[in-house]
Short mmCIF file of the C-alpha atoms (twelve columns), coordinates in Angstrom:
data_MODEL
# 
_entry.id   MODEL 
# 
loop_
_atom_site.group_PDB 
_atom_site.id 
_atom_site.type_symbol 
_atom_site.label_atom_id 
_atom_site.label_alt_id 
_atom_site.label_comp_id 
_atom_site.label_asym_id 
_atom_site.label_seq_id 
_atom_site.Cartn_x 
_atom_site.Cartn_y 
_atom_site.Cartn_z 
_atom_site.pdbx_PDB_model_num 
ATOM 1   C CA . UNK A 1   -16.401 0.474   2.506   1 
ATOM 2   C CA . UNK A 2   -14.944 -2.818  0.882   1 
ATOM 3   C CA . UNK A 3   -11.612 -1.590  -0.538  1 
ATOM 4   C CA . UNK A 4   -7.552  -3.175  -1.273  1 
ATOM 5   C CA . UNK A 5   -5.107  -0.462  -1.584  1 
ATOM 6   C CA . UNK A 6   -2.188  -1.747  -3.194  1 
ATOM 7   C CA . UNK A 7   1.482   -0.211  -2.433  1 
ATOM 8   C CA . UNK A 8   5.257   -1.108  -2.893  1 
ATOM 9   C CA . UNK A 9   5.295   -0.640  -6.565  1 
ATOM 10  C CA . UNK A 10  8.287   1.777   -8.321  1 
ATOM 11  C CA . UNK A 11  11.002  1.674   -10.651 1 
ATOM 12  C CA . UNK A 12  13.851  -1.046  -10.146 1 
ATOM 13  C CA . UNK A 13  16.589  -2.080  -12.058 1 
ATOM 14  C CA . UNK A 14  16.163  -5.639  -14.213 1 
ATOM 15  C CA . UNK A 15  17.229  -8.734  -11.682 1 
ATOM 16  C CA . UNK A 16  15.950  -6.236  -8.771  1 
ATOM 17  C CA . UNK A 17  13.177  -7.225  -6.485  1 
ATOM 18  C CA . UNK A 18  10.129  -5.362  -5.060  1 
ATOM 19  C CA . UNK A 19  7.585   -6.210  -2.246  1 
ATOM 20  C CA . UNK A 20  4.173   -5.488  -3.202  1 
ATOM 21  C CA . UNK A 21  1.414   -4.935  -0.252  1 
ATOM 22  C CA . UNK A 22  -2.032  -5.127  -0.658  1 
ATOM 23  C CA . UNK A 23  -4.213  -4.547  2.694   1 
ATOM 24  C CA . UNK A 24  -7.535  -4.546  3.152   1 
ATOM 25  C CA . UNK A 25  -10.345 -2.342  4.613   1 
ATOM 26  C CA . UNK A 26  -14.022 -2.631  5.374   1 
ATOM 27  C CA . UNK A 27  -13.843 -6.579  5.365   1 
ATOM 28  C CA . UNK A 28  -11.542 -9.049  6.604   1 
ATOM 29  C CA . UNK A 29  -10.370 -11.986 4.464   1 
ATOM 30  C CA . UNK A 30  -10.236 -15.019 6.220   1 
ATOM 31  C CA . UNK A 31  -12.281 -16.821 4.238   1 
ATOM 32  C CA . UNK A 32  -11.462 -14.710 0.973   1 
ATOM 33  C CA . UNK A 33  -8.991  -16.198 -1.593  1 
ATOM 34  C CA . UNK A 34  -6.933  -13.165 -2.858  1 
ATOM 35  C CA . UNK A 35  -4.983  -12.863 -6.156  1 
ATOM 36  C CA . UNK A 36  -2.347  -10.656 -7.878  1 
ATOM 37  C CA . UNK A 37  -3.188  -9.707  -11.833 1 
ATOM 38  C CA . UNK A 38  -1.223  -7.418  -13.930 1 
ATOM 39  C CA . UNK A 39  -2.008  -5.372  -16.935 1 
ATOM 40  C CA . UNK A 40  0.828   -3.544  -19.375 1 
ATOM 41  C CA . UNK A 41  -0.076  -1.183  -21.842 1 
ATOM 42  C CA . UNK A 42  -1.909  -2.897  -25.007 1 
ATOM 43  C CA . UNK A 43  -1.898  -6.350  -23.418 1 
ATOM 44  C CA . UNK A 44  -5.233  -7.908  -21.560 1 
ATOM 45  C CA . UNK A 45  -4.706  -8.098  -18.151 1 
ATOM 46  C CA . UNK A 46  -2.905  -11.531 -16.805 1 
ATOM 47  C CA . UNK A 47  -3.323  -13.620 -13.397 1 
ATOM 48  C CA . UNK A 48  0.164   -13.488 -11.719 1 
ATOM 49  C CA . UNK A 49  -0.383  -15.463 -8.416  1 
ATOM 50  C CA . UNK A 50  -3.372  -16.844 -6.030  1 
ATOM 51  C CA . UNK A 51  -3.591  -17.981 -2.470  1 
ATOM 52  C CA . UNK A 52  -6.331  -19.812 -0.557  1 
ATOM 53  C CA . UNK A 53  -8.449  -18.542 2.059   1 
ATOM 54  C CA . UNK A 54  -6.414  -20.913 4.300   1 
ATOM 55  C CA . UNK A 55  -3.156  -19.910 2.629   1 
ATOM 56  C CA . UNK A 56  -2.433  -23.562 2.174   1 
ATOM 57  C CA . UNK A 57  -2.891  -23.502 -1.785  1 
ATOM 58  C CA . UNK A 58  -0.843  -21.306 -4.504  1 
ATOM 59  C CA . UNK A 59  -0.416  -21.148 -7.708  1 
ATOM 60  C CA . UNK A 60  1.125   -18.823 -10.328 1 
ATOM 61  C CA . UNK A 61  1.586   -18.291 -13.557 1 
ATOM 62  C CA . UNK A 62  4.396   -20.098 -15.976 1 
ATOM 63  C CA . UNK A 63  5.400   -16.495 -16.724 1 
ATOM 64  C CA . UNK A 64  6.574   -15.503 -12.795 1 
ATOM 65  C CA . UNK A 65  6.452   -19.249 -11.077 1 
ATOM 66  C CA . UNK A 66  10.475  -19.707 -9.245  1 
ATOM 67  C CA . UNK A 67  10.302  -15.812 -9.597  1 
ATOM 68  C CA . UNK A 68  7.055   -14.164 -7.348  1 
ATOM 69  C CA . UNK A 69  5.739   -15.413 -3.938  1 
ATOM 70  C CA . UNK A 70  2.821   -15.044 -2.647  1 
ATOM 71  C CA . UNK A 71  1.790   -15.163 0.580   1 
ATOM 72  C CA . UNK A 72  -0.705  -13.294 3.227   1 
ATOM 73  C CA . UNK A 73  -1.223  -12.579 7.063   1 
ATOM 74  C CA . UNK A 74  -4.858  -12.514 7.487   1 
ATOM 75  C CA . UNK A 75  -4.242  -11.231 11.043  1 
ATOM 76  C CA . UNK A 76  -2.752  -7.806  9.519   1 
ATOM 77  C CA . UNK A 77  -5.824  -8.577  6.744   1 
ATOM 78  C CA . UNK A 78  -3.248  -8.031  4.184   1 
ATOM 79  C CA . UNK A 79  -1.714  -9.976  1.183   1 
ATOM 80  C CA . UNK A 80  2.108   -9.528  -0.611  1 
ATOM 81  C CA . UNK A 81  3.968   -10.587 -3.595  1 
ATOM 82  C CA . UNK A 82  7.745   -10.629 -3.270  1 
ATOM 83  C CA . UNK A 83  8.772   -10.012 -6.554  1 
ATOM 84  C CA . UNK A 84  12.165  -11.398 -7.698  1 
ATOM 85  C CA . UNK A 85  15.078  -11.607 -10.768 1 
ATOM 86  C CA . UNK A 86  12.406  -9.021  -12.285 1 
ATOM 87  C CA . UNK A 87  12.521  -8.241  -16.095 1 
ATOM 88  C CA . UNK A 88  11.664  -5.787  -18.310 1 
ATOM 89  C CA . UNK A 89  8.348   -7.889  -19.106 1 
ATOM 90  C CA . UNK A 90  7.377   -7.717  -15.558 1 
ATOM 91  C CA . UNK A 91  6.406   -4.169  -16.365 1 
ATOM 92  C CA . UNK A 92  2.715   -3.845  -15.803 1 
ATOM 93  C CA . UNK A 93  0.039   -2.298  -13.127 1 
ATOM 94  C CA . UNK A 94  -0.545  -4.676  -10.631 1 
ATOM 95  C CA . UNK A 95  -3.976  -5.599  -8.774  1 
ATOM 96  C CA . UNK A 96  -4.567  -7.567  -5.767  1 
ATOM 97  C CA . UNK A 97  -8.133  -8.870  -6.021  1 
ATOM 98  C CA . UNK A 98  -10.297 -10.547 -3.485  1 
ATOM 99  C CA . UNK A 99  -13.123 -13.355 -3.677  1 
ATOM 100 C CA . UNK A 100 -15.483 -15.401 -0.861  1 
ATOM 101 C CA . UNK A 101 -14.803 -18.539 -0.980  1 
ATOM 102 C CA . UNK A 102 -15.223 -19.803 2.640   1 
ATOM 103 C CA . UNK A 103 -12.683 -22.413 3.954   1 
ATOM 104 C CA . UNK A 104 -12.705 -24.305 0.798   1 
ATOM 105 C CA . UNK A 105 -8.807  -24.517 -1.246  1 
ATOM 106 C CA . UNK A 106 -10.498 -22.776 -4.407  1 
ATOM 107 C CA . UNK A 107 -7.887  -20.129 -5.459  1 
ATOM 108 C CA . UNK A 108 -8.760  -19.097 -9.376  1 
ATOM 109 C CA . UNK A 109 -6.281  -17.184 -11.845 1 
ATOM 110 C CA . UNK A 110 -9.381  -16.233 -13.717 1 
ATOM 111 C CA . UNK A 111 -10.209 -12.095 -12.844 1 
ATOM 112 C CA . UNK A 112 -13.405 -12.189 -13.826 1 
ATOM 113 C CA . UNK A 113 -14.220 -14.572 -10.435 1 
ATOM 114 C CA . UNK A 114 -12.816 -12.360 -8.228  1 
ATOM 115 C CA . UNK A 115 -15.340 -9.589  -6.590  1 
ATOM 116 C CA . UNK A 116 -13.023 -6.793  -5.171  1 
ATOM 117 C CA . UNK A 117 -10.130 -5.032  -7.081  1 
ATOM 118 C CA . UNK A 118 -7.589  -2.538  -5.839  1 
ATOM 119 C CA . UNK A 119 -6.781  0.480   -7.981  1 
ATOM 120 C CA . UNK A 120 -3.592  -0.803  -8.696  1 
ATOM 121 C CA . UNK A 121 0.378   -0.267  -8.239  1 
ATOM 122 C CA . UNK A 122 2.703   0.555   -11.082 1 
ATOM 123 C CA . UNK A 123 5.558   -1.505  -10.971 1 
ATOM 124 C CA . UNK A 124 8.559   -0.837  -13.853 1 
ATOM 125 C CA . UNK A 125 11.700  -2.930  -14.543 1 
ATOM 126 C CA . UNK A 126 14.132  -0.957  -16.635 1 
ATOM 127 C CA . UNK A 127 17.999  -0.125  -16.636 1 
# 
């Protein structure tokens, strides 16, 4: 009923770039903030980027800011992150997660505050 598939993920070469899609079904998210997280192999999983409900607010992580972009068109009820100059570090399953927040500017990097999760895309950054 309340799902995000993810999509766009695959295997580039390092300084490559990848779209990733997430779009949503059951629900729309106008008044949802939405995030990206990734998780590699033996590491905890890691907040990459957020938007606002409004898509006036974003913020990402030290680790990808000047690199990812993210950015959403709640008309096709959908959410991206253009992924840029990618390393070998970039290397991870990626999630697009969803919360309520109303109209308000809250847009968390914390997972545990987000409600709905996608199954995730593998993205991998290798020569």
């Amino acid at each position: 009923q309340l799902q995000l598939v993810e999509s766009g993920g695959g295997l580039v070469q390092p300084g490559g770039s990848l779209r990733l899609s997430c779009a949503a079904s059951g629900f729309t998210l106008d008044y949802y903030a939405l995030g990206w997280f990734r998780q590699a192999p033996g590491k905890e999983r890691e907040g990459v980027s957020c938007i606002s409900s409004s898509g006036g607010i974003t913020i990402s992580a030290d680790s990808v800011k000047g690199r990812f972009t993210i950015s959403r068109d709640n008309a096709k009820n959908t959410v991206y992150l253009q992924m840029n100059s990618l390393k070998p570090e970039d290397t991870a399953v990626y999630y697009c997660a969803a919360i309520d927040v109303g109209r308000s500017f809250r847009c968390p990097l914390r997972g545990y505050e987000y409600r709905y999760w996608g199954h995730g895309t593998q993205v991998t950054v290798s020569s």
